[in-house]
Structures are given as C-alpha cells and as structure tokens.
Coordinates of C-alpha atoms in Angstrom, one line a residue:
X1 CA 0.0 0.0 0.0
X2 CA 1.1 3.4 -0.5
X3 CA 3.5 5.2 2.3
X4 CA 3.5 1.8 4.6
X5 CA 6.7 1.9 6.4
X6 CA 6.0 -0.8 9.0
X7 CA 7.4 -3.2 7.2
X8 CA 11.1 -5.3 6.9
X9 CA 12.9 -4.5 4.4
X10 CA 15.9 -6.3 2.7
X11 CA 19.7 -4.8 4.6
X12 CA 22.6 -3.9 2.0
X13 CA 24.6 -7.0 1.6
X14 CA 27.7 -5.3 3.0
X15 CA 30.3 -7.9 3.1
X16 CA 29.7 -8.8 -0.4
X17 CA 29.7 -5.3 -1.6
X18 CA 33.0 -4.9 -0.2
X19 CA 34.5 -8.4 -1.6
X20 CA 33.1 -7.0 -5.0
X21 CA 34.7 -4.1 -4.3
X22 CA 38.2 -5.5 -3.6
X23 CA 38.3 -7.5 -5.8
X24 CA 37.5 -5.2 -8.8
X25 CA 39.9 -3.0 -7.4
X26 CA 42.4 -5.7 -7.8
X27 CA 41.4 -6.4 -11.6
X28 CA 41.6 -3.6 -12.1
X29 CA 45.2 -2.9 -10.8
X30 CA 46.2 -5.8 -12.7
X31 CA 45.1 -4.7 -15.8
X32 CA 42.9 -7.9 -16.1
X33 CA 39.6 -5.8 -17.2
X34 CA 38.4 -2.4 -19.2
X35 CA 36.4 -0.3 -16.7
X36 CA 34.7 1.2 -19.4
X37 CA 33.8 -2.4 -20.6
X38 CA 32.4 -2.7 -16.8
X39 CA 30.4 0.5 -17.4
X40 CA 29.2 -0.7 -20.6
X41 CA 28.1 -4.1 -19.2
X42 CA 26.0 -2.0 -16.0
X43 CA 24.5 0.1 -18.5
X44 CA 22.8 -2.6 -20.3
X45 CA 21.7 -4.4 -17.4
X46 CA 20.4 -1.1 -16.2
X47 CA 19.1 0.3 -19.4
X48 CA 18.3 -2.2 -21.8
X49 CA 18.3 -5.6 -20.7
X50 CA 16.3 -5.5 -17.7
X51 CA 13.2 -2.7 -18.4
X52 CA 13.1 -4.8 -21.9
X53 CA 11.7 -7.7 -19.9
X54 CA 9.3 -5.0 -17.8
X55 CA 8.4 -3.6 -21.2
X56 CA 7.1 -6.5 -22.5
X57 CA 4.7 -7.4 -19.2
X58 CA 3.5 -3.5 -20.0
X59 CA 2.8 -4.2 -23.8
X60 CA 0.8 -7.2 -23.1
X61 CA -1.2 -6.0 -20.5
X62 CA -1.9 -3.3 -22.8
X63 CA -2.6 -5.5 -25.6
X64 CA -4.3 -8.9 -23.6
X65 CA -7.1 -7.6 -21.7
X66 CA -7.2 -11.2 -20.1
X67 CA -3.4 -11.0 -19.8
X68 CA -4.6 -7.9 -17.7
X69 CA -6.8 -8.7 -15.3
X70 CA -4.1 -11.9 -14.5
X71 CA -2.0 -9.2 -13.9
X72 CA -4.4 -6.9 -11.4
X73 CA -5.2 -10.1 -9.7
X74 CA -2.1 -12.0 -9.3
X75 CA 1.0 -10.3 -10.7
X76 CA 3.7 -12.5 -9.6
X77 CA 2.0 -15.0 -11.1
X78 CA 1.7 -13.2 -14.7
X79 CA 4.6 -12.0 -15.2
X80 CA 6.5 -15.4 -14.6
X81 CA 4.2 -16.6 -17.7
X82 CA 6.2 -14.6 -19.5
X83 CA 9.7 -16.3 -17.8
X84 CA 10.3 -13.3 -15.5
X85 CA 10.4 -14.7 -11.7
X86 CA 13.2 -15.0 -9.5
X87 CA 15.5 -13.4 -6.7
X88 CA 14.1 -10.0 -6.0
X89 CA 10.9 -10.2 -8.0
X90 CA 9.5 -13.2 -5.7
X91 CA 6.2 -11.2 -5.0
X92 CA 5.0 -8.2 -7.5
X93 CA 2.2 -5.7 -7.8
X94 CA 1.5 -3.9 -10.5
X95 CA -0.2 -0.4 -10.1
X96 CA -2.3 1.1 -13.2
X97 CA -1.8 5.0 -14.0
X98 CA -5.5 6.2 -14.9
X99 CA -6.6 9.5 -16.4
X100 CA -6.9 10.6 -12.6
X101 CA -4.1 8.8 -11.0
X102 CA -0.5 9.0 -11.5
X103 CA 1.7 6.0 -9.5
X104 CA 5.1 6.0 -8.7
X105 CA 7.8 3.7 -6.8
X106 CA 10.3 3.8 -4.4
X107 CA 12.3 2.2 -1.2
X108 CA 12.1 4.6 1.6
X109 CA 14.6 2.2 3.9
X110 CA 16.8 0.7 1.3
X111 CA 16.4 0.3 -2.4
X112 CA 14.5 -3.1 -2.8
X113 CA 13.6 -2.9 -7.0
X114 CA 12.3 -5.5 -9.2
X115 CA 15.1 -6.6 -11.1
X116 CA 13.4 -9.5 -12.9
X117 CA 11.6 -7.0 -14.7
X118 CA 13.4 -3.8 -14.5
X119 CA 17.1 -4.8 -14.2
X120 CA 19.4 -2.8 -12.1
X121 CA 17.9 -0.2 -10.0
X122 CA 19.6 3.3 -11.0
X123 CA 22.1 4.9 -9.1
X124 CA 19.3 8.2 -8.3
X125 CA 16.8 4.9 -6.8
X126 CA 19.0 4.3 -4.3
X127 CA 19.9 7.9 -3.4
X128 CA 19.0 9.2 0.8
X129 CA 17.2 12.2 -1.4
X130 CA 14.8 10.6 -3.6
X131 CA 14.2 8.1 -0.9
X132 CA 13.2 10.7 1.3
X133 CA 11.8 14.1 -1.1
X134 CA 9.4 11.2 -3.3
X135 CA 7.2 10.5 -0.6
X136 CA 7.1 14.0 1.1
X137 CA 6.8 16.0 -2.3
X138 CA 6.3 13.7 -4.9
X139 CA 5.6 17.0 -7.4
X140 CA 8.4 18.7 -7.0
X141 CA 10.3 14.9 -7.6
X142 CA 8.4 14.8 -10.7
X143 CA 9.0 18.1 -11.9
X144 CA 12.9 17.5 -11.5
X145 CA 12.6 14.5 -13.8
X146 CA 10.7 17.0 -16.7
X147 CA 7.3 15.3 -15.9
X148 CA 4.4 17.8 -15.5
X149 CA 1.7 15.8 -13.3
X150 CA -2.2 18.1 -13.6
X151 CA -2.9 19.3 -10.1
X152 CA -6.1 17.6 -10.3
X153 CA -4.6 14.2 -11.0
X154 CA -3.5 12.5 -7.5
X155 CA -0.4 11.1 -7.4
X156 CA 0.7 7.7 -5.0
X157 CA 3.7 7.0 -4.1
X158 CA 3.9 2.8 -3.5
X159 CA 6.9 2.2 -0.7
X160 CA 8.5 -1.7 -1.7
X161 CA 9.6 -3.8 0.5
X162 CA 11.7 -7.3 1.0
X163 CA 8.6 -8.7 1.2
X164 CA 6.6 -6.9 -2.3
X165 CA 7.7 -4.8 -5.1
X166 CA 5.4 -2.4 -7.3
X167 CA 5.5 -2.1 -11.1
X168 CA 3.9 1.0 -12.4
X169 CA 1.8 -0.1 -15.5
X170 CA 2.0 3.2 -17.3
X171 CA -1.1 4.5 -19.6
X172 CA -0.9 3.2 -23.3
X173 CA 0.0 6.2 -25.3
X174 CA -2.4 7.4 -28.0
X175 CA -2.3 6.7 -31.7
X176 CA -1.0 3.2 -30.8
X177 CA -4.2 1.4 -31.6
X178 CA -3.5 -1.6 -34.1
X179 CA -0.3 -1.8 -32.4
X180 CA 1.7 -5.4 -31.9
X181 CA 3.1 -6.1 -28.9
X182 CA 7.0 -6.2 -30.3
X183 CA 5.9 -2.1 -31.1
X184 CA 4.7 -1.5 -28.0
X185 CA 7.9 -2.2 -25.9
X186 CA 9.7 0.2 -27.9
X187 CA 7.5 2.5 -26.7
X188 CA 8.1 1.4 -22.6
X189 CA 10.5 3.1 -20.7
X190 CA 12.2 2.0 -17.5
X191 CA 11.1 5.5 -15.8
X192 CA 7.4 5.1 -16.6
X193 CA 7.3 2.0 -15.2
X194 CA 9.1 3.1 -11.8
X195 CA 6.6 6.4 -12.2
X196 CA 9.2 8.9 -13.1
X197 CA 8.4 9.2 -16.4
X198 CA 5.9 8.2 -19.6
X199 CA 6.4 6.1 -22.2
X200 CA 7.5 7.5 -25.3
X201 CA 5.0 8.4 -28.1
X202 CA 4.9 7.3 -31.7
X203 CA 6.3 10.5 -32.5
X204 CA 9.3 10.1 -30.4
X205 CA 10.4 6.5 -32.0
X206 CA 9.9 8.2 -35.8

C-alpha cells in the first residue's frame, strides 16, 4: 500500500559489496579488465536488458485484456508466464496510471527494486534524497525529472519492501491502436514503469 513503512525491508549485503569491491579494485590494478567495458556491461543491465523484460509485461497488459486482469489479480504470477520470476521479483504488484491517477515507486529504507523486470535499480533509486523528497513532495520529484503531473490528477507513491515490489503499468499512449506487442515495448520506458516518467510516443520513436 502506498506510504506503509511498518514493514522489513531487505539490509545492504555489505560484506559482499566490499569483496566486490576489492576484488575489482584488484582487476583492475592488474590490468585484467576495461572499466569502461564494466560501465558498458552496468549500462545494459540497467538500461536495456532489464526494463526490456518489464516492457514486454506493460505491452501485453496493454494488448491482452485477459493478460490484464491476471495481472491486477495476481501479478507475480503473470509475469512469470512470461519467464520473468526470480530473486528479487518473488512477490509483485503492478499499479495502473489512470486519467486521474498517476503512481510512482520507491524504497524509503533501502532500495529493494524489481530486477526481474526492471534490471538494475539506478544509481538516483537508491539515493538518501529521492528516498526521502518522493514520498514528502512527490511534485516537485516529478517536476525535477521533466514530468508535469495536472494538479487535479492524484499522485501515489507505493513504498516496496523485502517482502513486495510495485511495477507501475503506465497509460498506453495514443495513436498506438492496431499496435503489436514487439511495437509497443519500444514504446516502454524503465522510468514510466518506476513512475518517473511516460512512455515515449509514436512521434518520439519516428
């Protein structure tokens, strides 16, 4: 539910962040790997690789009214039709933006994220800030990100937890109608479905 903080939420796996750590210091020392190759690697599982799978949950739900309403009444369970389950996506809810509701994400405590569906969580997600300002002043969040929310349209903010993690299920952009599915995901960005943005438009992908 939106702003519940009376719940458990999953502590930073410090140790192994350090041994990561070390030991790509020590690669890197070594000359053993590119750190731009690294970079490259983070970018796609942040960018591309990750939100493609969230994408295509989004683009069927928009396209499969059945597909839909599996996915308002169980989402877990949907989205692993598609092969998307897992470590850190073991129970999901999906939240629908509507013409008077706009729904975002967050981790107030720690930065639990889907990564099933939406890879890794950016670097912003996980930042004391956003954590804190999204839930306080979601607007002003918004407005930050260049997304302009109409004051009469309210706006949740969905707090996830060890124990569930929201997917936004952003609005279906218009002039898409006739649209496959394969289109649609092109059209599905990993901010719209964390609420910080919309999809693109047909316009945009031209």
């Amino acid at each position: 539910m939106p702003h519940d903080h009376n719940h458990s939420h999953t502590e930073p796996p410090s140790d192994v962040v350090l041994r990561v750590k070390a030991l790509e210091s020590l690669l890197l020392e070594k000359d053993l790997i590119d750190p731009e190759a690294l970079d490259l690697i983070a970018d796609a599982f942040e960018h591309k690789i990750g939100p493609r799978n969230g994408a295509r949950v989004v683009a069927k739900a928009w396209t499969d009214p059945e597909y839909l309403e599996r996915l308002r009444t169980d989402a877990t369970a949907a989205i692993a039709e598609l092969g998307f389950s897992g470590l850190q996506g073991e129970h999901m809810a999906v939240v629908e933006n509507t013409s008077t509701v706009h729904n975002m994400t967050v981790c107030t405590l720690c930065s639990c994220y889907p990564w099933p569906t939406l890879g890794l969580p950016p670097v912003w997600y996980k930042s004391a800030p956003y954590r804190s300002r999204v839930v306080v002043d979601p607007r002003s969040v918004l407005a930050e990100f260049d997304v302009s929310v109409p004051d009469d349209k309210e706006i949740r903010v969905w707090d996830s937890s060890a124990e569930l993690r929201y997917l936004v299920l952003p609005e279906r952009p218009e002039g898409t109608e006739g649209w496959t599915e394969d289109q649609l995901i092109d059209l599905v960005t990993r901010d719209s479905m964390i609420g910080t943005g919309f999809p693109k438009t047909p316009t945009d992908i031209q």
